[in-house]
Amino acid sequence: MSPDPFYVTTPIYYVNDRPHIGHAYTTILADVLARYHRLLGQPTFFLTGTDEHGQKVARAAREAGCTPREQADRTVVRFQDLWRRLEITHDDFIRTTEDRHQRVVRACLQDLYDRGEIYRAEYDGWYCTPCERFFMEKDLADSNCPECGRGVEQIREANYFFRMGQYRDWLVDYIETHPDFIQPDFRRNETLGFLRQELNDLCISRPKSRLAWGIELPFDADYVCYVWFDALVNYISAIGFGVEPERFARWWPASYHLIGKDILTTHTVYWPTMLHALGLPMPQTIFAHGWWLLGASKMSKSLGNVVNPMEMAERYGVDPFRYFLMAEMTLGQDATFSEEAFIRRYNSDLANDLGNLQSRILKLLQSKCGGRLPPCPPLPVAGPEKDLWAAVQQAVRRLHETVLGMRLDLGLAEVLQAVRAINRYLEIKQPWRAATADAEAGEPGLTLYIAAEALRVAATLLLPVMPGRMMALRQSLGLGDELDFARLSTFGVLQPGTPVAPPAALFPRLQAAAPPPPEPPAPSAPAAAAQPLLAYDDFARLDLRTATILSAEPVPGADKLLKLQVDLGTAQRQIVAGIAKAYAPADLPGRQIVIVANLAPAKIRGIVSEGMLLAAGDGKQLCLVGPAADGPAMPPGARVK
Ligand code: ME8
């Protein structure tokens, strides 16, 4: 039976700006998975690309004083250059402006339109001319534009809508019966939380009078397609949907759509309903990873804290950079990037453990065995040799399990454990103490062969993450280009008598980075005793309750505010809270908080807020207050006293 095909995708990135570490992370992760599955012998297809239509790109072009097409052409090469530099082995790179993609988008639109899945409707709204944006009445801030605060004009506009709302129950059922469909689990719950509310139909058009940069609707030349509807189709257009049926059938459904948590709803609500309406099967897993943060904040151009992956690769090398990103982030969670953390991990894992091991073994092979691999001994059935081989085989098994279970960080930690076990084995055996004359055939030769063979396995396991340097390591042990992934558990692959390379530093130690300047002292919080005392009766009038956040979204034009929908057990409430600097909206659904439930409703920026949440702050940081994580589960609506 031929092995299952493996099809992995990254998001297609906007060409409004240069790539940053977040883009590099998702793409390296996809590359590691693709390389691993290829080494397993699975037919593999790895797709990445660029999202080139829509408002963001049109605006970037205007700011740069060029056409959107020029903006796309200039920016796409930055992504392509970076992928080349980072040794990304994608099988295809799709641009949404390519004809092969546009044709498929138009065919999908026409098919859905012909079958009544897309309809035209008129509705009233408010338009802000300077911002070029359309708002619903409920989104206005004191009757003005929520983005810029200027006046808005009422317009009646016709648009095209995809009947997404009708698929809500089907989608909930699909998600609940396919636990692998959205991963990690807490992201599945987030989507299910979102689907608890009514699901609206999706507006899939933009009148050309407002935005001309897009794919023209095949059934109405006055409109272009909404950028997300266009972009998501890349996952099927690149593999020949509707054009090359055999190729399409070979790869679809995708094994993994890798995405950042910022684009969960589009991938786990819009995309599945679109596919369902098109009569196509669902991808196996949509996996949302967390954010790379800088300190406590998300990287963003406006904060000026974007890490440039090209610079990191130039300064420290491609492979160490790839290794750090894969080893440091627990898949699904956020991780903090800092150059100090990079150097620490590089020096401990790569320079001290792996690099030292290689140079130690090569040096000893030179001095004790004449620069050749010694004879291959039978593997002893007991003792330190047996223990070492068992430790290395455990790494083989664990890496496999963790790649399939998307816990690559744990798998890499296991491989590094095995590397340390080889170093320990050498410490126990001390082959450097032997006299040179009888070294090769005797005990030191046996020790060095076994250590080198164990290192071969560790280096092969690390190949998908550090392809360049692990290939060099393998070559230094006399191995050719042919990869022996199928022989990871076979003892005796290294050929006795093969010359080995002279020792060279694979991972030279790095100097520690200068420590960051000390933070200015935080303004101290007002002392509790300075506050006037509260009578117990006044306190008792407060109705404090636990609540579960269902959804969170930014308040346009107010960078500190988030609009939350919370479940209070008996009711749902809307709360506007000043926590946007401390929490990203995508992190909040599912979280338990405490709210003042009997506060009179108030309008904040024109939005009704029906309560207030509790958060602790020291003037520098802010932290939501909620039931302790180690206590019993509290239902929403429990009294806090
Ligand atoms: O959203 N940490 O494109 P985009 C980790 N065109 N990953 C990050 C990150 C960070 N700080 N910042 C970005 C789009 N990413 C759409 C996608 S798909 C049909 C259309 C990564 O250029 C992460 O993978 O804004 C995120 O999902 C993606 O970049 C967003 O890239």
XYZ file of C-alpha atoms and ligand atoms in Angstrom:
672
model
C 0.000 0.000 0.000
C 1.438 3.389 -0.944
C 1.870 5.816 1.949
C -0.740 8.549 2.511
C -0.039 11.843 0.751
C 0.748 14.789 2.978
C -0.432 18.275 1.974
C 0.557 21.206 4.180
C -0.164 24.908 3.692
C 0.787 28.225 5.281
C -1.411 31.310 5.165
C -0.711 33.348 2.062
C 0.846 36.555 3.314
C -0.240 40.092 2.498
C 2.127 41.985 0.259
C 1.523 45.243 2.090
C 4.805 45.072 3.992
C 8.072 43.168 4.352
C 8.028 39.701 5.983
C 8.713 39.420 9.707
C 9.495 36.711 12.202
C 5.831 35.639 12.477
C 5.679 34.872 8.770
C 9.044 33.113 9.011
C 7.814 31.013 11.930
C 4.725 29.577 10.212
C 6.675 28.899 7.048
C 9.578 27.190 8.831
C 7.097 25.066 10.782
C 5.437 23.977 7.534
C 8.871 23.284 6.066
C 9.899 21.105 9.010
C 6.676 19.089 8.728
C 7.095 18.753 4.956
C 10.718 17.640 5.267
C 9.861 15.156 8.007
C 7.034 13.589 6.007
C 9.199 13.422 2.898
C 11.853 11.615 4.915
C 9.188 9.158 6.022
C 8.632 8.441 2.342
C 5.207 10.102 2.072
C 4.348 11.962 -1.149
C 4.319 15.550 0.101
C 3.040 18.858 -1.222
C 3.906 22.072 0.577
C 2.165 25.273 -0.508
C 2.810 28.876 0.443
C 2.245 32.169 -1.359
C 1.011 35.728 -1.203
C -2.364 37.428 -0.780
C -2.234 40.324 -3.183
C -5.719 41.866 -3.459
C -7.869 44.020 -1.222
C -7.839 47.168 0.824
C -4.559 46.590 2.698
C -2.511 46.172 -0.451
C -4.346 48.979 -2.273
C -3.629 51.324 0.646
C 0.050 50.320 0.882
C 0.386 50.983 -2.842
C -1.164 54.415 -2.495
C 1.193 55.253 0.370
C 4.172 54.050 -1.684
C 3.001 56.026 -4.713
C 2.691 53.019 -6.995
C -0.015 50.801 -8.438
C -1.237 47.793 -6.430
C 0.284 45.517 -9.047
C 3.687 47.215 -8.633
C 3.339 47.018 -4.852
C 2.678 43.272 -5.124
C 5.519 42.675 -7.581
C 8.008 44.548 -5.391
C 6.978 42.888 -2.151
C 6.553 39.316 -3.320
C 10.283 39.046 -4.047
C 11.040 39.808 -0.402
C 9.060 36.750 0.624
C 10.585 34.631 -2.105
C 14.138 35.759 -1.224
C 13.537 35.062 2.437
C 12.200 31.569 1.781
C 15.253 30.830 -0.339
C 17.542 32.106 2.419
C 15.716 30.102 5.102
C 15.993 26.893 3.040
C 12.232 26.585 2.653
C 11.355 23.670 0.378
C 7.841 24.634 -0.771
C 6.574 22.795 -3.828
C 4.538 25.752 -5.051
C 4.230 29.459 -4.410
C 0.862 30.890 -5.349
C 0.102 34.559 -5.942
C -3.576 35.481 -5.919
C -3.042 37.796 -8.897
C -2.037 34.849 -11.058
C -4.451 33.817 -13.740
C -4.531 30.172 -12.574
C -5.921 31.377 -9.220
C -8.312 34.044 -10.492
C -9.927 31.570 -12.866
C -10.732 29.159 -10.038
C -12.098 31.935 -7.799
C -14.398 33.099 -10.579
C -15.562 29.543 -11.292
C -16.367 29.009 -7.584
C -18.277 32.300 -7.414
C -20.270 31.489 -10.551
C -21.096 27.995 -9.342
C -22.301 29.265 -5.957
C -24.266 32.075 -7.611
C -25.933 29.681 -10.068
C -27.005 27.433 -7.231
C -28.454 30.290 -5.157
C -25.710 30.113 -2.517
C -24.821 33.721 -3.330
C -27.535 36.383 -3.520
C -27.727 40.141 -3.976
C -29.210 42.371 -1.292
C -29.478 46.063 -0.572
C -28.856 47.492 2.809
C -28.345 50.850 4.501
C -25.129 51.859 6.090
C -22.806 54.740 6.841
C -19.777 55.609 4.753
C -16.702 57.531 5.853
C -15.146 59.044 2.727
C -11.631 59.786 4.138
C -11.312 56.262 5.588
C -13.038 54.656 2.601
C -14.939 52.438 4.972
C -18.493 51.338 5.350
C -20.014 50.956 8.832
C -23.255 49.662 10.253
C -25.217 52.017 12.500
C -24.259 50.055 15.623
C -20.539 50.555 14.926
C -20.635 54.369 14.845
C -19.042 56.380 17.651
C -21.469 59.139 18.678
C -22.856 59.119 15.132
C -19.372 59.651 13.697
C -16.780 57.439 12.073
C -15.372 55.098 14.741
C -11.976 55.171 12.979
C -11.325 58.894 12.572
C -14.214 60.597 14.400
C -15.267 62.566 11.305
C -18.800 62.782 9.922
C -20.282 59.900 7.947
C -22.767 59.822 5.127
C -25.731 57.479 4.919
C -25.711 55.360 1.819
C -27.789 52.553 0.473
C -25.621 49.943 -1.138
C -26.217 46.659 -2.871
C -23.801 43.789 -2.300
C -23.532 40.050 -2.777
C -23.804 37.662 0.150
C -22.823 34.039 0.628
C -25.498 32.098 2.559
C -23.115 31.179 5.331
C -25.643 31.469 8.169
C -27.596 28.377 7.064
C -24.549 26.170 7.726
C -24.109 26.996 11.381
C -25.700 23.811 12.781
C -23.896 21.641 10.254
C -20.572 23.248 11.154
C -21.078 22.900 14.912
C -21.909 19.248 14.415
C -18.887 18.704 12.162
C -16.515 20.333 14.633
C -17.944 18.367 17.545
C -17.701 15.039 15.753
C -14.186 15.637 14.338
C -11.930 16.486 17.275
C -8.828 16.802 15.062
C -10.459 19.310 12.727
C -9.499 22.394 14.769
C -6.398 22.166 16.924
C -5.332 22.841 19.650
C -8.510 21.938 21.578
C -8.912 25.373 23.130
C -9.053 26.910 19.674
C -11.841 24.463 18.779
C -13.734 25.721 21.823
C -13.127 29.280 20.741
C -14.749 28.616 17.367
C -17.632 26.773 19.026
C -18.054 29.809 21.352
C -18.204 32.072 18.314
C -20.800 29.797 16.708
C -23.057 30.050 19.746
C -24.167 33.426 18.425
C -26.212 33.826 15.283
C -24.086 33.313 12.170
C -24.669 36.032 9.582
C -24.365 35.597 5.843
C -20.999 36.731 4.515
C -20.689 39.794 2.310
C -18.409 38.604 -0.490
C -18.330 41.660 -2.733
C -17.016 45.204 -2.745
C -18.383 47.789 -5.183
C -15.618 48.891 -7.533
C -16.551 52.491 -6.762
C -15.083 51.894 -3.266
C -12.364 49.337 -3.988
C -11.306 48.333 -7.462
C -8.293 46.120 -6.558
C -9.691 42.607 -6.603
C -11.086 39.818 -8.753
C -14.116 40.973 -10.694
C -17.320 39.057 -9.941
C -18.168 36.929 -12.995
C -21.849 37.863 -12.719
C -21.525 41.611 -12.031
C -18.691 43.701 -13.453
C -19.366 46.550 -11.000
C -18.005 44.506 -8.100
C -14.828 42.772 -7.004
C -14.575 39.760 -4.716
C -13.987 40.257 -0.954
C -10.308 39.552 -0.291
C -10.821 36.686 2.175
C -13.142 34.769 -0.148
C -10.493 35.168 -2.854
C -7.532 34.268 -0.603
C -8.933 31.097 0.999
C -9.529 29.568 -2.419
C -5.724 29.463 -2.938
C -5.614 26.181 -1.019
C -7.589 24.494 -3.802
C -6.678 26.615 -6.828
C -2.964 25.786 -6.458
C -3.650 22.064 -6.699
C -5.865 22.351 -9.746
C -9.442 22.426 -8.461
C -11.810 22.296 -11.441
C -8.890 22.239 -13.876
C -6.781 19.156 -13.156
C -9.119 16.711 -11.405
C -6.514 13.993 -10.923
C -3.968 16.273 -9.354
C -6.637 17.788 -7.158
C -7.846 14.369 -6.007
C -4.270 13.384 -5.190
C -3.777 16.210 -2.667
C -7.178 17.285 -1.375
C -8.176 17.300 1.471
C -5.187 19.072 2.990
C -3.485 17.377 5.936
C -2.737 20.681 7.686
C -3.647 24.292 7.221
C -1.146 26.014 9.521
C -2.296 29.450 10.639
C -1.663 32.030 13.352
C -4.425 32.457 15.915
C -5.329 35.842 14.377
C -7.036 34.194 11.426
C -8.953 31.453 13.223
C -12.492 32.549 12.327
C -11.820 32.962 8.628
C -10.266 29.471 8.508
C -12.612 27.608 10.830
C -15.930 29.280 9.895
C -15.727 30.961 6.470
C -13.533 28.337 4.792
C -15.369 25.184 5.948
C -18.760 26.636 4.981
C -17.387 27.689 1.591
C -15.992 24.193 1.013
C -19.229 22.581 2.149
C -21.249 24.748 -0.235
C -18.845 23.764 -3.017
C -19.408 20.109 -2.168
C -15.814 19.505 -1.082
C -14.500 17.524 1.910
C -12.974 19.339 4.890
C -9.229 19.647 5.489
C -8.035 17.203 8.134
C -6.628 19.737 10.610
C -6.575 23.480 10.892
C -3.838 24.186 13.392
C -3.590 27.657 14.936
C -0.290 28.512 16.575
C 0.301 31.361 19.026
C 2.023 34.710 18.692
C 5.647 35.579 18.864
C 5.672 38.440 21.333
C 8.328 40.966 22.098
C 8.166 41.452 25.845
C 4.462 41.465 26.628
C 3.332 42.979 23.356
C 2.577 41.598 19.964
C 5.038 42.501 17.265
C 3.626 45.167 15.066
C 4.876 47.736 12.638
C 3.178 50.540 14.554
C 4.978 49.543 17.773
C 8.249 49.442 15.829
C 9.264 46.136 17.404
C 9.274 43.820 14.418
C 12.080 41.247 14.319
C 13.554 40.915 10.845
C 14.140 37.212 10.072
C 16.619 37.961 7.306
C 18.829 39.851 9.764
C 18.631 37.023 12.310
C 19.636 34.481 9.668
C 22.552 36.681 8.532
C 23.788 37.292 12.066
C 23.441 33.826 13.571
C 22.958 31.447 10.664
C 19.840 29.949 9.152
C 19.870 26.654 11.026
C 20.290 28.029 14.560
C 17.478 30.487 13.820
C 15.202 27.685 12.579
C 16.106 25.560 15.583
C 15.398 28.334 18.075
C 11.957 29.073 16.629
C 10.967 25.407 16.647
C 12.404 24.556 20.068
C 11.305 27.668 21.914
C 7.594 27.829 21.078
C 5.145 25.376 22.579
C 2.887 24.861 19.615
C -0.396 26.674 20.172
C 0.891 28.972 22.937
C 2.444 32.417 22.656
C 6.210 32.688 23.008
C 8.492 35.601 23.725
C 11.313 36.415 21.386
C 14.523 37.951 22.652
C 18.063 37.869 21.416
C 19.258 36.965 24.930
C 17.008 33.884 24.937
C 18.272 33.006 21.474
C 21.923 33.206 22.531
C 21.263 31.266 25.736
C 19.606 28.407 23.895
C 22.166 28.447 21.099
C 25.071 28.229 23.526
C 23.555 25.507 25.678
C 21.884 23.206 23.127
C 23.916 23.800 19.988
C 27.397 24.963 21.028
C 27.806 23.048 24.322
C 25.834 19.871 23.735
C 25.664 19.120 20.029
C 28.664 21.023 18.642
C 31.005 19.869 21.398
C 29.910 16.284 20.981
C 30.694 16.317 17.291
C 34.129 17.897 17.702
C 34.965 15.575 20.600
C 34.117 12.462 18.591
C 35.970 13.679 15.483
C 39.026 14.642 17.532
C 39.140 11.236 19.204
C 38.667 9.444 15.902
C 41.644 11.383 14.587
C 43.901 10.749 17.555
C 42.877 7.171 18.404
C 41.698 5.642 15.143
C 43.808 7.333 12.456
C 40.948 9.489 11.201
C 38.815 6.488 10.139
C 35.715 4.839 11.531
C 36.734 1.840 13.663
C 35.273 -1.661 13.204
C 31.595 -2.036 14.027
C 31.197 -4.082 17.194
C 28.097 -6.112 18.011
C 25.851 -3.996 20.220
C 26.353 -5.216 23.821
C 23.182 -6.642 25.351
C 23.737 -4.895 28.677
C 25.668 -2.004 30.147
C 26.155 1.645 29.142
C 26.159 0.845 25.397
C 22.734 -0.743 25.602
C 21.451 2.171 27.721
C 22.800 4.703 25.247
C 21.192 3.010 22.261
C 17.907 2.795 24.193
C 18.085 6.557 24.932
C 18.673 7.316 21.252
C 15.824 5.023 20.172
C 13.533 6.710 22.664
C 14.330 10.021 20.896
C 13.444 8.424 17.524
C 10.058 7.316 18.872
C 9.299 10.523 20.738
C 10.213 12.790 17.858
C 7.853 10.823 15.645
C 5.028 11.020 18.169
C 5.547 14.704 18.814
C 5.705 15.649 15.132
C 2.403 13.844 14.565
C 0.967 15.356 17.759
C 2.266 18.859 16.925
C 4.525 19.137 19.981
C 7.750 19.603 18.112
C 9.326 21.511 21.005
C 9.032 18.385 23.174
C 10.421 16.156 20.436
C 13.469 18.388 19.990
C 14.037 18.387 23.740
C 14.101 14.556 23.585
C 16.704 14.594 20.821
C 18.855 16.961 22.885
C 18.458 14.563 25.830
C 19.872 11.834 23.617
C 22.780 14.107 22.625
C 23.516 14.681 26.316
C 23.329 10.933 26.887
C 26.072 10.436 24.263
C 28.240 13.032 26.021
C 27.649 11.262 29.345
C 28.524 7.907 27.804
C 31.872 9.301 26.666
C 32.466 10.655 30.185
C 31.858 7.175 31.597
C 34.066 5.382 29.072
C 36.824 8.010 28.808
C 38.245 6.709 25.507
C 40.850 9.525 25.574
C 42.724 7.655 28.303
C 43.600 4.671 26.092
C 47.025 4.288 24.582
C 46.895 4.973 20.841
C 48.483 1.707 19.712
C 45.611 -0.661 20.582
C 42.870 1.953 20.446
C 41.203 1.185 17.138
C 40.432 -2.481 17.568
C 39.997 -2.412 21.338
C 37.586 -0.865 23.805
C 38.099 2.798 22.729
C 37.294 1.868 19.115
C 34.065 0.218 20.289
C 33.158 3.267 22.378
C 33.844 5.688 19.545
C 31.940 3.637 16.977
C 28.882 3.480 19.219
C 29.066 7.189 20.069
C 29.417 8.100 16.373
C 26.535 5.817 15.416
C 24.333 7.403 18.100
C 25.323 10.852 16.832
C 24.367 9.793 13.288
C 20.839 9.040 14.524
C 20.543 12.337 16.454
C 21.813 14.367 13.483
C 19.387 12.621 11.131
C 16.488 13.349 13.466
C 17.460 17.027 13.449
C 17.742 17.216 9.653
C 14.255 18.655 9.024
C 14.970 21.497 11.465
C 18.638 22.206 10.625
C 19.081 20.806 7.110
C 22.386 22.511 6.244
C 24.408 21.861 9.383
C 23.033 18.385 10.022
C 23.945 17.393 6.476
C 27.462 18.724 7.201
C 27.555 16.756 10.451
C 26.527 13.574 8.681
C 29.181 14.156 6.029
C 31.822 14.635 8.715
C 30.994 11.062 9.824
C 31.611 9.812 6.321
C 27.965 9.540 5.268
C 26.923 10.397 1.715
C 23.881 12.314 0.496
C 21.598 9.311 0.654
C 19.359 9.722 3.670
C 18.865 6.742 5.925
C 15.699 7.769 7.717
C 14.348 4.246 7.405
C 17.469 2.985 9.206
C 17.200 5.179 12.277
C 16.699 2.078 14.397
C 19.302 -0.058 12.654
C 22.609 -0.302 14.483
C 25.752 -0.360 12.325
C 24.989 1.962 9.440
C 28.328 3.826 9.605
C 30.885 2.057 7.412
C 34.063 0.980 9.262
C 37.213 2.259 7.620
C 35.527 5.362 6.133
C 37.650 8.488 6.614
C 36.069 11.123 8.850
C 36.508 14.897 8.642
C 38.952 16.772 10.847
C 37.183 18.505 13.736
C 35.716 21.949 13.024
C 33.383 24.069 15.110
C 29.869 23.342 13.894
C 28.282 25.849 16.283
C 30.933 28.328 17.540
C 29.981 29.806 20.908
C 28.300 33.208 20.854
C 29.089 36.082 23.154
C 26.177 36.891 25.461
C 24.201 39.913 24.245
C 24.424 43.094 26.291
C 21.674 43.093 28.913
C 18.746 45.379 28.091
C 18.773 48.771 29.857
C 16.906 48.694 33.171
C 13.219 49.537 32.971
C 12.287 52.903 34.455
C 10.636 52.405 37.865
C 6.887 51.902 37.583
C 4.687 54.595 39.084
C 3.730 53.088 42.420
C 0.116 52.105 42.903
C -1.730 54.305 45.417
C -1.429 52.805 48.893
C -4.550 50.964 49.971
C -4.626 52.788 53.290
C -4.891 56.156 51.555
C -8.317 55.238 50.136
C -11.426 56.178 52.194
C -12.879 53.149 53.988
C -16.044 51.507 52.683
C -18.979 50.512 54.897
C -19.794 46.773 54.669
C -23.325 47.558 53.485
C -21.900 49.518 50.567
C -19.697 46.585 49.612
C -22.643 44.168 49.935
C -24.565 46.164 47.340
C -22.034 45.149 44.699
C -23.147 42.116 42.723
C -19.880 40.472 41.695
C -20.221 37.400 39.462
C -18.071 35.023 37.505
C -18.551 35.199 33.725
C -17.092 33.453 30.693
C -15.890 35.485 27.739
C -17.577 34.335 24.537
C -15.967 36.723 22.089
C -13.835 39.848 21.984
C -13.258 42.400 19.280
C -11.447 45.722 19.027
C -13.436 48.949 19.200
C -12.592 50.811 15.979
C -10.811 54.072 16.694
C -10.166 53.301 20.373
C -6.875 51.489 20.781
C -7.384 50.717 24.481
C -10.897 49.287 24.257
C -12.260 45.831 23.532
C -15.914 44.922 23.137
C -16.658 41.634 24.907
C -19.671 39.338 24.868
C -19.766 37.428 28.137
C -21.867 34.546 29.411
C -23.323 35.280 32.842
C -25.040 31.902 33.232
C -28.562 33.282 32.999
C -27.869 35.956 30.421
C -25.372 37.249 27.905
C -23.873 40.705 28.471
C -21.863 43.130 26.390
C -18.980 44.823 28.184
C -16.615 47.471 26.870
C -13.310 47.237 28.729
C -10.010 49.114 28.570
C -7.827 46.026 28.267
C -6.756 46.110 24.609
C -3.152 47.006 25.418
C -2.791 43.959 27.643
C -4.862 41.298 25.863
C -5.291 40.324 22.235
C -8.945 39.623 21.350
C -8.113 36.122 20.128
C -6.759 35.186 23.586
C -9.918 35.954 25.475
C -12.758 33.625 24.446
C -13.231 30.859 26.998
C -11.570 32.837 29.802
C -13.301 33.170 33.172
C -13.456 36.630 34.662
C -15.240 38.481 37.452
C -17.644 41.305 36.616
C -19.691 43.866 38.514
C -23.062 42.635 37.320
C -25.342 45.330 38.787
C -23.711 48.410 37.333
C -26.065 50.736 35.445
C -25.414 50.359 31.680
C -23.340 53.140 30.157
C -22.348 54.119 26.634
C -18.626 54.064 25.936
C -17.659 55.448 22.522
C -21.272 55.020 21.508
C -21.322 51.335 22.515
C -23.494 50.102 25.356
C -21.546 48.492 28.185
C -23.617 46.377 30.585
C -21.224 45.869 33.466
C -17.579 46.179 34.332
C -14.872 43.566 34.571
C -12.272 43.421 37.321
C -8.583 43.658 36.498
C -5.513 44.235 38.661
C -3.018 46.860 37.503
C 0.142 48.425 38.849
C 0.337 51.221 36.334
C 2.610 49.135 34.127
C 0.817 45.847 33.603
C -2.764 44.723 33.689
C -4.105 41.312 34.665
C -7.694 40.060 34.520
C -9.183 38.857 37.794
C -10.895 35.466 37.706
C -11.460 32.241 39.671
C -8.124 30.631 40.605
C -6.984 28.084 38.018
C -6.256 25.469 40.693
C -9.717 25.715 42.330
C -12.907 23.851 41.382
C -14.518 24.760 38.035
C -16.921 27.682 38.589
C -20.016 27.962 36.413
C -20.620 31.417 34.894
C -22.846 33.532 37.162
C -21.375 32.256 40.479
C -21.498 34.908 43.216
C -18.132 36.412 44.231
C -18.105 37.444 47.897
O -3.546 37.257 7.558
N 3.639 35.516 15.607
O -1.775 37.595 6.102
P -0.657 38.234 7.059
C 3.399 34.385 14.921
N -3.346 37.283 4.059
N 2.902 34.360 13.671
C 2.618 35.504 13.089
C 2.824 36.752 13.738
C 3.373 36.715 15.068
N 3.657 37.796 15.775
N 2.447 37.713 12.897
C 2.031 37.107 11.752
C -3.060 37.280 6.435
N 2.144 35.779 11.857
C -3.890 36.807 5.262
C -3.953 35.293 5.287
S -4.724 32.926 4.254
C -5.892 32.398 3.165
C -4.790 34.679 4.199
C 1.856 34.781 10.805
O 0.414 38.702 6.158
C 0.719 33.864 11.180
O 0.795 32.692 10.413
O -1.270 39.192 7.989
C -0.485 34.657 10.719
O -1.623 33.877 10.581
C 0.028 35.184 9.395
O 1.414 35.484 9.661
C -0.721 36.442 8.951
O -0.090 36.973 7.826
